[in-house]
Amino acid sequence: MGTVVDDGKKEAQQEALQEAQQEAHGSLADLNPTVVFVLGGPGSGKGTQCANIVEHFGFTHLSAGDLLRAEIKSGSENGTMISDMIKEGKIVPSEVTIKLLERAMLENGNDKFLIDGFPRNEENRAAFEDVAKIEPSFVLYFDCSEEEMERRLLGRNQGREDDNVETIRKRFKVFQESSLPVIEYYNSKGKVRKIDARRPIEEVYESVKAIFAPKDEKAD
Ligand SMILES: Nc1ncnc2c1ncn2[C@@H]1O[C@H](COP(=O)(O)OP(=O)(O)OP(=O)(O)O)[C@@H](O)[C@H]1O
Ligand SMILES: Nc1ccn([C@H]2C[C@H](O)[C@@H](COP(=O)(O)O)O2)c(=O)n1
Ligand SMILES: [Mg+2]
């Protein structure tokens, strides 16, 4: 356990890091980016469809899960905590995930982002609003049955430690209990664009395209 002095030092180091980062890359307020949140259950196809959107509509794709997994690999002091939470299907504290998202947005330089798998719970949503002061343009919600999502996750073969039946079931429970209320919150603000994600990839993308492309323009 850290001492009060250690904690104070850590906080000061983090603040200095944040200041250096802002000096090098500016602040989110300066960037004022367009943000689309991409939500849906585990395996609903968020990452797959984001890759299509990036290719045709000039967005940068930031997956909160990918950023957390990269943080584990980087040997960060938070790595073990993040890894343990992901294996349990739990949601990592917002301050960790938001710092990673903020840094990725500032370093990237684009001003249009698909933020995939975030906000995952009410704490994520409120903290992001507080820190980043960004309202999403809209929320893309991929709606899919658990049966189909489980089939896809078990066939994904990317070596993810959370793609096993036990963790998948926990992730479904967290999605139902914590993530759906966030989607409902944005729905009440008229911001949700719901897509039937049970269909084949190309058919799902046709619906996605219709949301991003103005009616009289066609993307490839
Ligand atoms: N519409 C689809 N039909 C069939 N398979 C699909 C479809 N969309 C994605 N897949 C496949 O399902 C698996 C999960 O897709 P993807 O990684 O895009 O989901 P995700 O929503 O990002 O999941 P996670 O939340 O776990 O990151 C992948 O193997 C992908 O190729
Ligand atoms: N906002 C987030 C997003 C993701 N995580 C953790 C917990 C998830 O089960 C895991 C994998 O995310 P995915 O790649 O499936 O989007 O990452 C989180 O804690 N907070
Ligand atoms: Mg994904």
PDB file of C-alpha atoms and ligand atoms in Angstrom:
ATOM      1  CA  MET A   1       0.000   0.000   0.000  1.00  0.00           C
ATOM      2  CA  GLY A   2       1.364   3.493  -0.854  1.00  0.00           C
ATOM      3  CA  THR A   3       2.018   6.115   1.808  1.00  0.00           C
ATOM      4  CA  VAL A   4       0.411   9.568   1.802  1.00  0.00           C
ATOM      5  CA  VAL A   5       3.757  10.960   0.602  1.00  0.00           C
ATOM      6  CA  ASP A   6       3.900   8.402  -2.257  1.00  0.00           C
ATOM      7  CA  ASP A   7       0.327   9.208  -3.255  1.00  0.00           C
ATOM      8  CA  GLY A   8       1.085  12.934  -3.237  1.00  0.00           C
ATOM      9  CA  LYS A   9       4.172  12.342  -5.400  1.00  0.00           C
ATOM     10  CA  LYS A  10       2.183  10.222  -7.841  1.00  0.00           C
ATOM     11  CA  GLU A  11      -0.517  12.878  -8.161  1.00  0.00           C
ATOM     12  CA  ALA A  12       2.091  15.577  -8.779  1.00  0.00           C
ATOM     13  CA  GLN A  13       3.762  13.390 -11.413  1.00  0.00           C
ATOM     14  CA  GLN A  14       0.423  12.771 -13.124  1.00  0.00           C
ATOM     15  CA  GLU A  15      -0.395  16.473 -13.148  1.00  0.00           C
ATOM     16  CA  ALA A  16       3.047  17.291 -14.596  1.00  0.00           C
ATOM     17  CA  LEU A  17       2.517  14.615 -17.249  1.00  0.00           C
ATOM     18  CA  GLN A  18      -0.881  16.053 -18.137  1.00  0.00           C
ATOM     19  CA  GLU A  19       0.560  19.558 -18.409  1.00  0.00           C
ATOM     20  CA  ALA A  20       3.393  18.329 -20.643  1.00  0.00           C
ATOM     21  CA  GLN A  21       0.856  16.482 -22.767  1.00  0.00           C
ATOM     22  CA  GLN A  22      -1.301  19.588 -23.141  1.00  0.00           C
ATOM     23  CA  GLU A  23       1.742  21.645 -24.074  1.00  0.00           C
ATOM     24  CA  ALA A  24       2.714  19.153 -26.745  1.00  0.00           C
ATOM     25  CA  HIS A  25      -0.727  18.344 -28.127  1.00  0.00           C
ATOM     26  CA  GLY A  26      -3.135  21.043 -26.895  1.00  0.00           C
ATOM     27  CA  SER A  27      -6.296  20.293 -24.957  1.00  0.00           C
ATOM     28  CA  LEU A  28      -9.539  18.560 -25.826  1.00  0.00           C
ATOM     29  CA  ALA A  29     -11.295  21.906 -25.491  1.00  0.00           C
ATOM     30  CA  ASP A  30      -9.006  23.319 -28.238  1.00  0.00           C
ATOM     31  CA  LEU A  31      -9.535  20.261 -30.417  1.00  0.00           C
ATOM     32  CA  ASN A  32     -13.323  20.325 -29.921  1.00  0.00           C
ATOM     33  CA  PRO A  33     -13.686  16.957 -31.691  1.00  0.00           C
ATOM     34  CA  THR A  34     -16.745  15.335 -33.209  1.00  0.00           C
ATOM     35  CA  VAL A  35     -17.407  12.189 -31.198  1.00  0.00           C
ATOM     36  CA  VAL A  36     -19.640   9.215 -31.962  1.00  0.00           C
ATOM     37  CA  PHE A  37     -19.987   6.619 -29.209  1.00  0.00           C
ATOM     38  CA  VAL A  38     -20.230   3.045 -30.531  1.00  0.00           C
ATOM     39  CA  LEU A  39     -22.038   0.744 -28.118  1.00  0.00           C
ATOM     40  CA  GLY A  40     -23.475  -2.771 -28.135  1.00  0.00           C
ATOM     41  CA  GLY A  41     -22.977  -6.052 -26.331  1.00  0.00           C
ATOM     42  CA  PRO A  42     -19.725  -8.015 -26.421  1.00  0.00           C
ATOM     43  CA  GLY A  43     -19.359  -9.474 -29.914  1.00  0.00           C
ATOM     44  CA  SER A  44     -22.127  -7.386 -31.458  1.00  0.00           C
ATOM     45  CA  GLY A  45     -19.647  -6.240 -34.146  1.00  0.00           C
ATOM     46  CA  LYS A  46     -18.549  -2.795 -32.938  1.00  0.00           C
ATOM     47  CA  GLY A  47     -14.905  -3.187 -33.943  1.00  0.00           C
ATOM     48  CA  THR A  48     -15.785  -4.793 -37.281  1.00  0.00           C
ATOM     49  CA  GLN A  49     -18.132  -1.979 -38.301  1.00  0.00           C
ATOM     50  CA  CYS A  50     -15.814   0.751 -36.979  1.00  0.00           C
ATOM     51  CA  ALA A  51     -13.127  -0.473 -39.398  1.00  0.00           C
ATOM     52  CA  ASN A  52     -15.585   0.072 -42.287  1.00  0.00           C
ATOM     53  CA  ILE A  53     -16.558   3.532 -41.069  1.00  0.00           C
ATOM     54  CA  VAL A  54     -12.902   4.573 -40.735  1.00  0.00           C
ATOM     55  CA  GLU A  55     -12.222   3.472 -44.289  1.00  0.00           C
ATOM     56  CA  HIS A  56     -15.073   5.456 -45.823  1.00  0.00           C
ATOM     57  CA  PHE A  57     -15.820   8.397 -43.544  1.00  0.00           C
ATOM     58  CA  GLY A  58     -12.475   9.681 -42.215  1.00  0.00           C
ATOM     59  CA  PHE A  59     -13.045   8.914 -38.547  1.00  0.00           C
ATOM     60  CA  THR A  60     -10.362   7.625 -36.185  1.00  0.00           C
ATOM     61  CA  HIS A  61     -11.391   4.502 -34.287  1.00  0.00           C
ATOM     62  CA  LEU A  62     -10.551   4.350 -30.583  1.00  0.00           C
ATOM     63  CA  SER A  63     -11.615   1.187 -28.781  1.00  0.00           C
ATOM     64  CA  ALA A  64     -11.559   1.602 -24.997  1.00  0.00           C
ATOM     65  CA  GLY A  65     -10.953  -2.148 -24.634  1.00  0.00           C
ATOM     66  CA  ASP A  66      -7.990  -2.043 -27.065  1.00  0.00           C
ATOM     67  CA  LEU A  67      -6.486   0.923 -25.189  1.00  0.00           C
ATOM     68  CA  LEU A  68      -6.822  -0.931 -21.886  1.00  0.00           C
ATOM     69  CA  ARG A  69      -5.225  -4.061 -23.358  1.00  0.00           C
ATOM     70  CA  ALA A  70      -2.346  -1.941 -24.743  1.00  0.00           C
ATOM     71  CA  GLU A  71      -1.910  -0.415 -21.289  1.00  0.00           C
ATOM     72  CA  ILE A  72      -1.526  -3.921 -19.811  1.00  0.00           C
ATOM     73  CA  LYS A  73       1.097  -4.792 -22.439  1.00  0.00           C
ATOM     74  CA  SER A  74       3.008  -1.541 -21.835  1.00  0.00           C
ATOM     75  CA  GLY A  75       3.884  -2.712 -18.334  1.00  0.00           C
ATOM     76  CA  SER A  76       2.021   0.181 -16.712  1.00  0.00           C
ATOM     77  CA  GLU A  77       1.574   0.181 -12.948  1.00  0.00           C
ATOM     78  CA  ASN A  78      -2.182  -0.220 -13.543  1.00  0.00           C
ATOM     79  CA  GLY A  79      -1.624  -3.279 -15.749  1.00  0.00           C
ATOM     80  CA  THR A  80      -2.373  -5.971 -13.192  1.00  0.00           C
ATOM     81  CA  MET A  81      -5.511  -4.246 -11.935  1.00  0.00           C
ATOM     82  CA  ILE A  82      -6.795  -3.766 -15.519  1.00  0.00           C
ATOM     83  CA  SER A  83      -5.983  -7.353 -16.460  1.00  0.00           C
ATOM     84  CA  ASP A  84      -7.745  -8.760 -13.383  1.00  0.00           C
ATOM     85  CA  MET A  85     -10.849  -6.668 -14.072  1.00  0.00           C
ATOM     86  CA  ILE A  86     -11.012  -7.627 -17.754  1.00  0.00           C
ATOM     87  CA  LYS A  87     -10.718 -11.339 -16.883  1.00  0.00           C
ATOM     88  CA  GLU A  88     -13.702 -10.888 -14.551  1.00  0.00           C
ATOM     89  CA  GLY A  89     -15.655  -8.927 -17.190  1.00  0.00           C
ATOM     90  CA  LYS A  90     -15.702  -5.915 -14.855  1.00  0.00           C
ATOM     91  CA  ILE A  91     -15.466  -2.259 -15.825  1.00  0.00           C
ATOM     92  CA  VAL A  92     -12.196  -0.472 -15.077  1.00  0.00           C
ATOM     93  CA  PRO A  93     -12.460   2.796 -13.091  1.00  0.00           C
ATOM     94  CA  SER A  94     -13.274   5.732 -15.365  1.00  0.00           C
ATOM     95  CA  GLU A  95     -10.240   7.826 -14.480  1.00  0.00           C
ATOM     96  CA  VAL A  96      -7.954   5.186 -16.018  1.00  0.00           C
ATOM     97  CA  THR A  97      -9.943   4.729 -19.229  1.00  0.00           C
ATOM     98  CA  ILE A  98     -10.635   8.426 -19.749  1.00  0.00           C
ATOM     99  CA  LYS A  99      -6.941   9.316 -19.443  1.00  0.00           C
ATOM    100  CA  LEU A 100      -6.153   6.753 -22.136  1.00  0.00           C
ATOM    101  CA  LEU A 101      -8.906   8.058 -24.414  1.00  0.00           C
ATOM    102  CA  GLU A 102      -7.926  11.680 -23.855  1.00  0.00           C
ATOM    103  CA  ARG A 103      -4.263  10.955 -24.603  1.00  0.00           C
ATOM    104  CA  ALA A 104      -5.144   8.977 -27.735  1.00  0.00           C
ATOM    105  CA  MET A 105      -7.386  11.754 -29.064  1.00  0.00           C
ATOM    106  CA  LEU A 106      -4.824  14.477 -28.443  1.00  0.00           C
ATOM    107  CA  GLU A 107      -1.914  12.508 -29.905  1.00  0.00           C
ATOM    108  CA  ASN A 108      -3.882  11.505 -32.965  1.00  0.00           C
ATOM    109  CA  GLY A 109      -4.589  14.933 -34.387  1.00  0.00           C
ATOM    110  CA  ASN A 110      -7.842  14.008 -36.172  1.00  0.00           C
ATOM    111  CA  ASP A 111     -10.977  15.791 -34.985  1.00  0.00           C
ATOM    112  CA  LYS A 112     -13.500  12.972 -35.704  1.00  0.00           C
ATOM    113  CA  PHE A 113     -13.546   9.967 -33.413  1.00  0.00           C
ATOM    114  CA  LEU A 114     -15.490   6.746 -33.075  1.00  0.00           C
ATOM    115  CA  ILE A 115     -15.222   5.858 -29.413  1.00  0.00           C
ATOM    116  CA  ASP A 116     -15.962   2.141 -29.244  1.00  0.00           C
ATOM    117  CA  GLY A 117     -17.044   0.443 -26.002  1.00  0.00           C
ATOM    118  CA  PHE A 118     -17.315   3.642 -24.017  1.00  0.00           C
ATOM    119  CA  PRO A 119     -19.159   4.848 -21.953  1.00  0.00           C
ATOM    120  CA  ARG A 120     -19.790   1.409 -20.524  1.00  0.00           C
ATOM    121  CA  ASN A 121     -21.598   2.489 -17.342  1.00  0.00           C
ATOM    122  CA  GLU A 122     -23.064   5.561 -15.696  1.00  0.00           C
ATOM    123  CA  GLU A 123     -19.750   6.349 -13.987  1.00  0.00           C
ATOM    124  CA  ASN A 124     -17.937   6.330 -17.373  1.00  0.00           C
ATOM    125  CA  ARG A 125     -20.577   8.612 -18.873  1.00  0.00           C
ATOM    126  CA  ALA A 126     -20.698  11.176 -16.089  1.00  0.00           C
ATOM    127  CA  ALA A 127     -16.910  11.274 -15.657  1.00  0.00           C
ATOM    128  CA  PHE A 128     -16.317  11.778 -19.392  1.00  0.00           C
ATOM    129  CA  GLU A 129     -18.849  14.607 -19.495  1.00  0.00           C
ATOM    130  CA  ASP A 130     -17.107  16.144 -16.489  1.00  0.00           C
ATOM    131  CA  VAL A 131     -13.531  15.822 -17.730  1.00  0.00           C
ATOM    132  CA  ALA A 132     -13.781  16.076 -21.495  1.00  0.00           C
ATOM    133  CA  LYS A 133     -16.884  18.288 -21.663  1.00  0.00           C
ATOM    134  CA  ILE A 134     -17.825  16.579 -24.919  1.00  0.00           C
ATOM    135  CA  GLU A 135     -21.356  15.570 -25.945  1.00  0.00           C
ATOM    136  CA  PRO A 136     -21.461  12.815 -28.565  1.00  0.00           C
ATOM    137  CA  SER A 137     -23.013  13.751 -31.909  1.00  0.00           C
ATOM    138  CA  PHE A 138     -24.899  10.478 -31.622  1.00  0.00           C
ATOM    139  CA  VAL A 139     -24.624   6.943 -30.265  1.00  0.00           C
ATOM    140  CA  LEU A 140     -24.434   4.017 -32.662  1.00  0.00           C
ATOM    141  CA  TYR A 141     -25.998   1.003 -30.941  1.00  0.00           C
ATOM    142  CA  PHE A 142     -25.490  -2.475 -32.337  1.00  0.00           C
ATOM    143  CA  ASP A 143     -28.351  -4.624 -31.087  1.00  0.00           C
ATOM    144  CA  CYS A 144     -27.724  -8.369 -31.156  1.00  0.00           C
ATOM    145  CA  SER A 145     -28.970 -11.475 -29.328  1.00  0.00           C
ATOM    146  CA  GLU A 146     -26.773 -13.050 -26.656  1.00  0.00           C
ATOM    147  CA  GLU A 147     -26.912 -16.382 -28.471  1.00  0.00           C
ATOM    148  CA  GLU A 148     -25.413 -14.840 -31.627  1.00  0.00           C
ATOM    149  CA  MET A 149     -22.861 -12.735 -29.708  1.00  0.00           C
ATOM    150  CA  GLU A 150     -21.652 -15.781 -27.789  1.00  0.00           C
ATOM    151  CA  ARG A 151     -21.275 -17.742 -31.025  1.00  0.00           C
ATOM    152  CA  ARG A 152     -19.197 -14.920 -32.543  1.00  0.00           C
ATOM    153  CA  LEU A 153     -16.979 -14.445 -29.479  1.00  0.00           C
ATOM    154  CA  LEU A 154     -16.202 -18.148 -29.203  1.00  0.00           C
ATOM    155  CA  GLY A 155     -15.201 -18.127 -32.885  1.00  0.00           C
ATOM    156  CA  ARG A 156     -13.144 -14.914 -32.755  1.00  0.00           C
ATOM    157  CA  ASN A 157      -9.776 -16.591 -32.146  1.00  0.00           C
ATOM    158  CA  GLN A 158      -7.831 -13.474 -31.249  1.00  0.00           C
ATOM    159  CA  GLY A 159      -6.445 -14.963 -28.052  1.00  0.00           C
ATOM    160  CA  ARG A 160      -8.436 -12.631 -25.802  1.00  0.00           C
ATOM    161  CA  GLU A 161      -8.458 -13.791 -22.189  1.00  0.00           C
ATOM    162  CA  ASP A 162     -12.104 -12.771 -21.826  1.00  0.00           C
ATOM    163  CA  ASP A 163     -13.399 -14.801 -24.809  1.00  0.00           C
ATOM    164  CA  ASN A 164     -14.299 -17.883 -22.772  1.00  0.00           C
ATOM    165  CA  VAL A 165     -17.816 -18.981 -21.806  1.00  0.00           C
ATOM    166  CA  GLU A 166     -17.460 -18.085 -18.127  1.00  0.00           C
ATOM    167  CA  THR A 167     -16.208 -14.525 -18.726  1.00  0.00           C
ATOM    168  CA  ILE A 168     -18.544 -13.992 -21.696  1.00  0.00           C
ATOM    169  CA  ARG A 169     -21.576 -14.661 -19.439  1.00  0.00           C
ATOM    170  CA  LYS A 170     -20.226 -12.150 -16.898  1.00  0.00           C
ATOM    171  CA  ARG A 171     -19.727  -9.565 -19.662  1.00  0.00           C
ATOM    172  CA  PHE A 172     -23.337 -10.082 -20.819  1.00  0.00           C
ATOM    173  CA  LYS A 173     -24.568  -9.474 -17.258  1.00  0.00           C
ATOM    174  CA  VAL A 174     -22.511  -6.271 -16.955  1.00  0.00           C
ATOM    175  CA  PHE A 175     -23.825  -5.128 -20.338  1.00  0.00           C
ATOM    176  CA  GLN A 176     -27.452  -5.690 -19.235  1.00  0.00           C
ATOM    177  CA  GLU A 177     -27.044  -4.116 -15.824  1.00  0.00           C
ATOM    178  CA  SER A 178     -24.606  -1.261 -16.473  1.00  0.00           C
ATOM    179  CA  SER A 179     -24.314  -0.477 -20.192  1.00  0.00           C
ATOM    180  CA  LEU A 180     -27.956  -0.669 -21.307  1.00  0.00           C
ATOM    181  CA  PRO A 181     -28.953   2.128 -18.877  1.00  0.00           C
ATOM    182  CA  VAL A 182     -26.384   4.393 -20.592  1.00  0.00           C
ATOM    183  CA  ILE A 183     -27.956   3.600 -23.972  1.00  0.00           C
ATOM    184  CA  GLU A 184     -31.374   4.339 -22.484  1.00  0.00           C
ATOM    185  CA  TYR A 185     -30.065   7.664 -21.156  1.00  0.00           C
ATOM    186  CA  TYR A 186     -28.913   8.731 -24.626  1.00  0.00           C
ATOM    187  CA  ASN A 187     -32.104   7.358 -26.156  1.00  0.00           C
ATOM    188  CA  SER A 188     -34.109   9.691 -23.935  1.00  0.00           C
ATOM    189  CA  LYS A 189     -32.076  12.537 -25.474  1.00  0.00           C
ATOM    190  CA  GLY A 190     -32.881  11.351 -29.017  1.00  0.00           C
ATOM    191  CA  LYS A 191     -29.239  10.435 -29.687  1.00  0.00           C
ATOM    192  CA  VAL A 192     -29.383   6.681 -30.277  1.00  0.00           C
ATOM    193  CA  ARG A 193     -29.155   5.188 -33.791  1.00  0.00           C
ATOM    194  CA  LYS A 194     -30.084   1.537 -33.266  1.00  0.00           C
ATOM    195  CA  ILE A 195     -28.954  -1.059 -35.773  1.00  0.00           C
ATOM    196  CA  ASP A 196     -30.026  -4.678 -36.091  1.00  0.00           C
ATOM    197  CA  ALA A 197     -26.598  -6.309 -35.764  1.00  0.00           C
ATOM    198  CA  ARG A 198     -27.772  -9.923 -36.072  1.00  0.00           C
ATOM    199  CA  ARG A 199     -27.495  -9.728 -39.876  1.00  0.00           C
ATOM    200  CA  PRO A 200     -24.398 -10.489 -42.002  1.00  0.00           C
ATOM    201  CA  ILE A 201     -21.542  -7.932 -41.818  1.00  0.00           C
ATOM    202  CA  GLU A 202     -22.277  -6.360 -45.232  1.00  0.00           C
ATOM    203  CA  GLU A 203     -25.975  -5.898 -44.455  1.00  0.00           C
ATOM    204  CA  VAL A 204     -25.198  -4.302 -41.112  1.00  0.00           C
ATOM    205  CA  TYR A 205     -22.783  -1.948 -42.857  1.00  0.00           C
ATOM    206  CA  GLU A 206     -25.498  -0.860 -45.323  1.00  0.00           C
ATOM    207  CA  SER A 207     -27.494   0.420 -42.330  1.00  0.00           C
ATOM    208  CA  VAL A 208     -24.406   2.035 -40.820  1.00  0.00           C
ATOM    209  CA  LYS A 209     -23.594   3.791 -44.085  1.00  0.00           C
ATOM    210  CA  ALA A 210     -27.081   5.258 -44.279  1.00  0.00           C
ATOM    211  CA  ILE A 211     -26.481   6.915 -40.906  1.00  0.00           C
ATOM    212  CA  PHE A 212     -23.099   8.429 -41.789  1.00  0.00           C
ATOM    213  CA  ALA A 213     -23.684   9.347 -45.437  1.00  0.00           C
ATOM    214  CA  PRO A 214     -25.957  12.253 -46.259  1.00  0.00           C
ATOM    215  CA  LYS A 215     -28.904  10.895 -48.303  1.00  0.00           C
ATOM    216  CA  ASP A 216     -27.716  12.226 -51.677  1.00  0.00           C
ATOM    217  CA  GLU A 217     -24.089  11.083 -51.231  1.00  0.00           C
ATOM    218  CA  LYS A 218     -22.803   7.531 -51.552  1.00  0.00           C
ATOM    219  CA  ALA A 219     -19.705   6.058 -49.907  1.00  0.00           C
ATOM    220  CA  ASP A 220     -17.975   3.108 -51.634  1.00  0.00           C
TER     221      ASP A 220
HETATM  222  N1  LIG B   1     -22.482  -9.194 -38.550  1.00  0.00           N
HETATM  223  C1  LIG B   1     -21.652 -10.206 -38.238  1.00  0.00           C
HETATM  224  N2  LIG B   1     -21.945 -11.482 -38.557  1.00  0.00           N
HETATM  225  C2  LIG B   1     -21.113 -12.506 -38.225  1.00  0.00           C
HETATM  226  N3  LIG B   1     -19.936 -12.333 -37.569  1.00  0.00           N
HETATM  227  C3  LIG B   1     -19.589 -11.082 -37.234  1.00  0.00           C
HETATM  228  C4  LIG B   1     -20.420  -9.949 -37.532  1.00  0.00           C
HETATM  229  N4  LIG B   1     -19.822  -8.836 -37.061  1.00  0.00           N
HETATM  230  C5  LIG B   1     -18.678  -9.242 -36.494  1.00  0.00           C
HETATM  231  N5  LIG B   1     -18.529 -10.577 -36.597  1.00  0.00           N
HETATM  232  C6  LIG B   1     -17.439 -11.398 -36.043  1.00  0.00           C
HETATM  233  O1  LIG B   1     -17.728 -11.544 -34.635  1.00  0.00           O
HETATM  234  C7  LIG B   1     -16.549 -11.407 -33.861  1.00  0.00           C
HETATM  235  C8  LIG B   1     -16.724 -10.220 -32.904  1.00  0.00           C
HETATM  236  O2  LIG B   1     -16.775  -9.017 -33.671  1.00  0.00           O
HETATM  237  P1  LIG B   1     -16.145  -7.669 -33.110  1.00  0.00           P
HETATM  238  O3  LIG B   1     -14.774  -7.943 -32.601  1.00  0.00           O
HETATM  239  O4  LIG B   1     -16.300  -6.651 -34.164  1.00  0.00           O
HETATM  240  O5  LIG B   1     -17.160  -7.397 -31.899  1.00  0.00           O
HETATM  241  P2  LIG B   1     -17.107  -6.299 -30.762  1.00  0.00           P
HETATM  242  O6  LIG B   1     -18.474  -5.764 -30.594  1.00  0.00           O
HETATM  243  O7  LIG B   1     -16.026  -5.315 -31.035  1.00  0.00           O
HETATM  244  O8  LIG B   1     -16.742  -7.202 -29.502  1.00  0.00           O
HETATM  245  P3  LIG B   1     -16.041  -6.801 -28.132  1.00  0.00           P
HETATM  246  O9  LIG B   1     -17.001  -5.980 -27.368  1.00  0.00           O
HETATM  247  O10 LIG B   1     -15.785  -8.121 -27.473  1.00  0.00           O
HETATM  248  O11 LIG B   1     -14.767  -6.082 -28.473  1.00  0.00           O
HETATM  249  C9  LIG B   1     -15.402 -11.255 -34.852  1.00  0.00           C
HETATM  250  O12 LIG B   1     -14.817 -12.511 -35.067  1.00  0.00           O
HETATM  251  C10 LIG B   1     -16.079 -10.737 -36.129  1.00  0.00           C
HETATM  252  O13 LIG B   1     -15.400 -11.127 -37.297  1.00  0.00           O
HETATM  253  N1  LIG B   2     -15.175   1.580 -21.087  1.00  0.00           N
HETATM  254  C1  LIG B   2     -14.602   0.362 -20.899  1.00  0.00           C
HETATM  255  C2  LIG B   2     -14.389  -0.504 -21.975  1.00  0.00           C
HETATM  256  C3  LIG B   2     -13.818  -1.738 -21.752  1.00  0.00           C
HETATM  257  N2  LIG B   2     -13.475  -2.097 -20.500  1.00  0.00           N
HETATM  258  C4  LIG B   2     -12.891  -3.418 -20.206  1.00  0.00           C
HETATM  259  C5  LIG B   2     -13.962  -4.375 -19.715  1.00  0.00           C
HETATM  260  C6  LIG B   2     -14.370  -5.080 -20.969  1.00  0.00           C
HETATM  261  O1  LIG B   2     -14.986  -6.329 -20.704  1.00  0.00           O
HETATM  262  C7  LIG B   2     -13.018  -5.206 -21.653  1.00  0.00           C
HETATM  263  C8  LIG B   2     -13.055  -5.481 -23.110  1.00  0.00           C
HETATM  264  O2  LIG B   2     -13.719  -4.421 -23.803  1.00  0.00           O
HETATM  265  P1  LIG B   2     -14.163  -4.626 -25.347  1.00  0.00           P
HETATM  266  O3  LIG B   2     -12.903  -4.817 -26.133  1.00  0.00           O
HETATM  267  O4  LIG B   2     -15.005  -5.856 -25.339  1.00  0.00           O
HETATM  268  O5  LIG B   2     -14.917  -3.414 -25.748  1.00  0.00           O
HETATM  269  O6  LIG B   2     -12.352  -3.987 -21.369  1.00  0.00           O
HETATM  270  C9  LIG B   2     -13.690  -1.226 -19.456  1.00  0.00           C
HETATM  271  O7  LIG B   2     -13.387  -1.557 -18.297  1.00  0.00           O
HETATM  272  N3  LIG B   2     -14.238  -0.009 -19.668  1.00  0.00           N
HETATM  273 MG    MG B   3     -14.276  -4.769 -29.904  1.00  0.00          MG
END
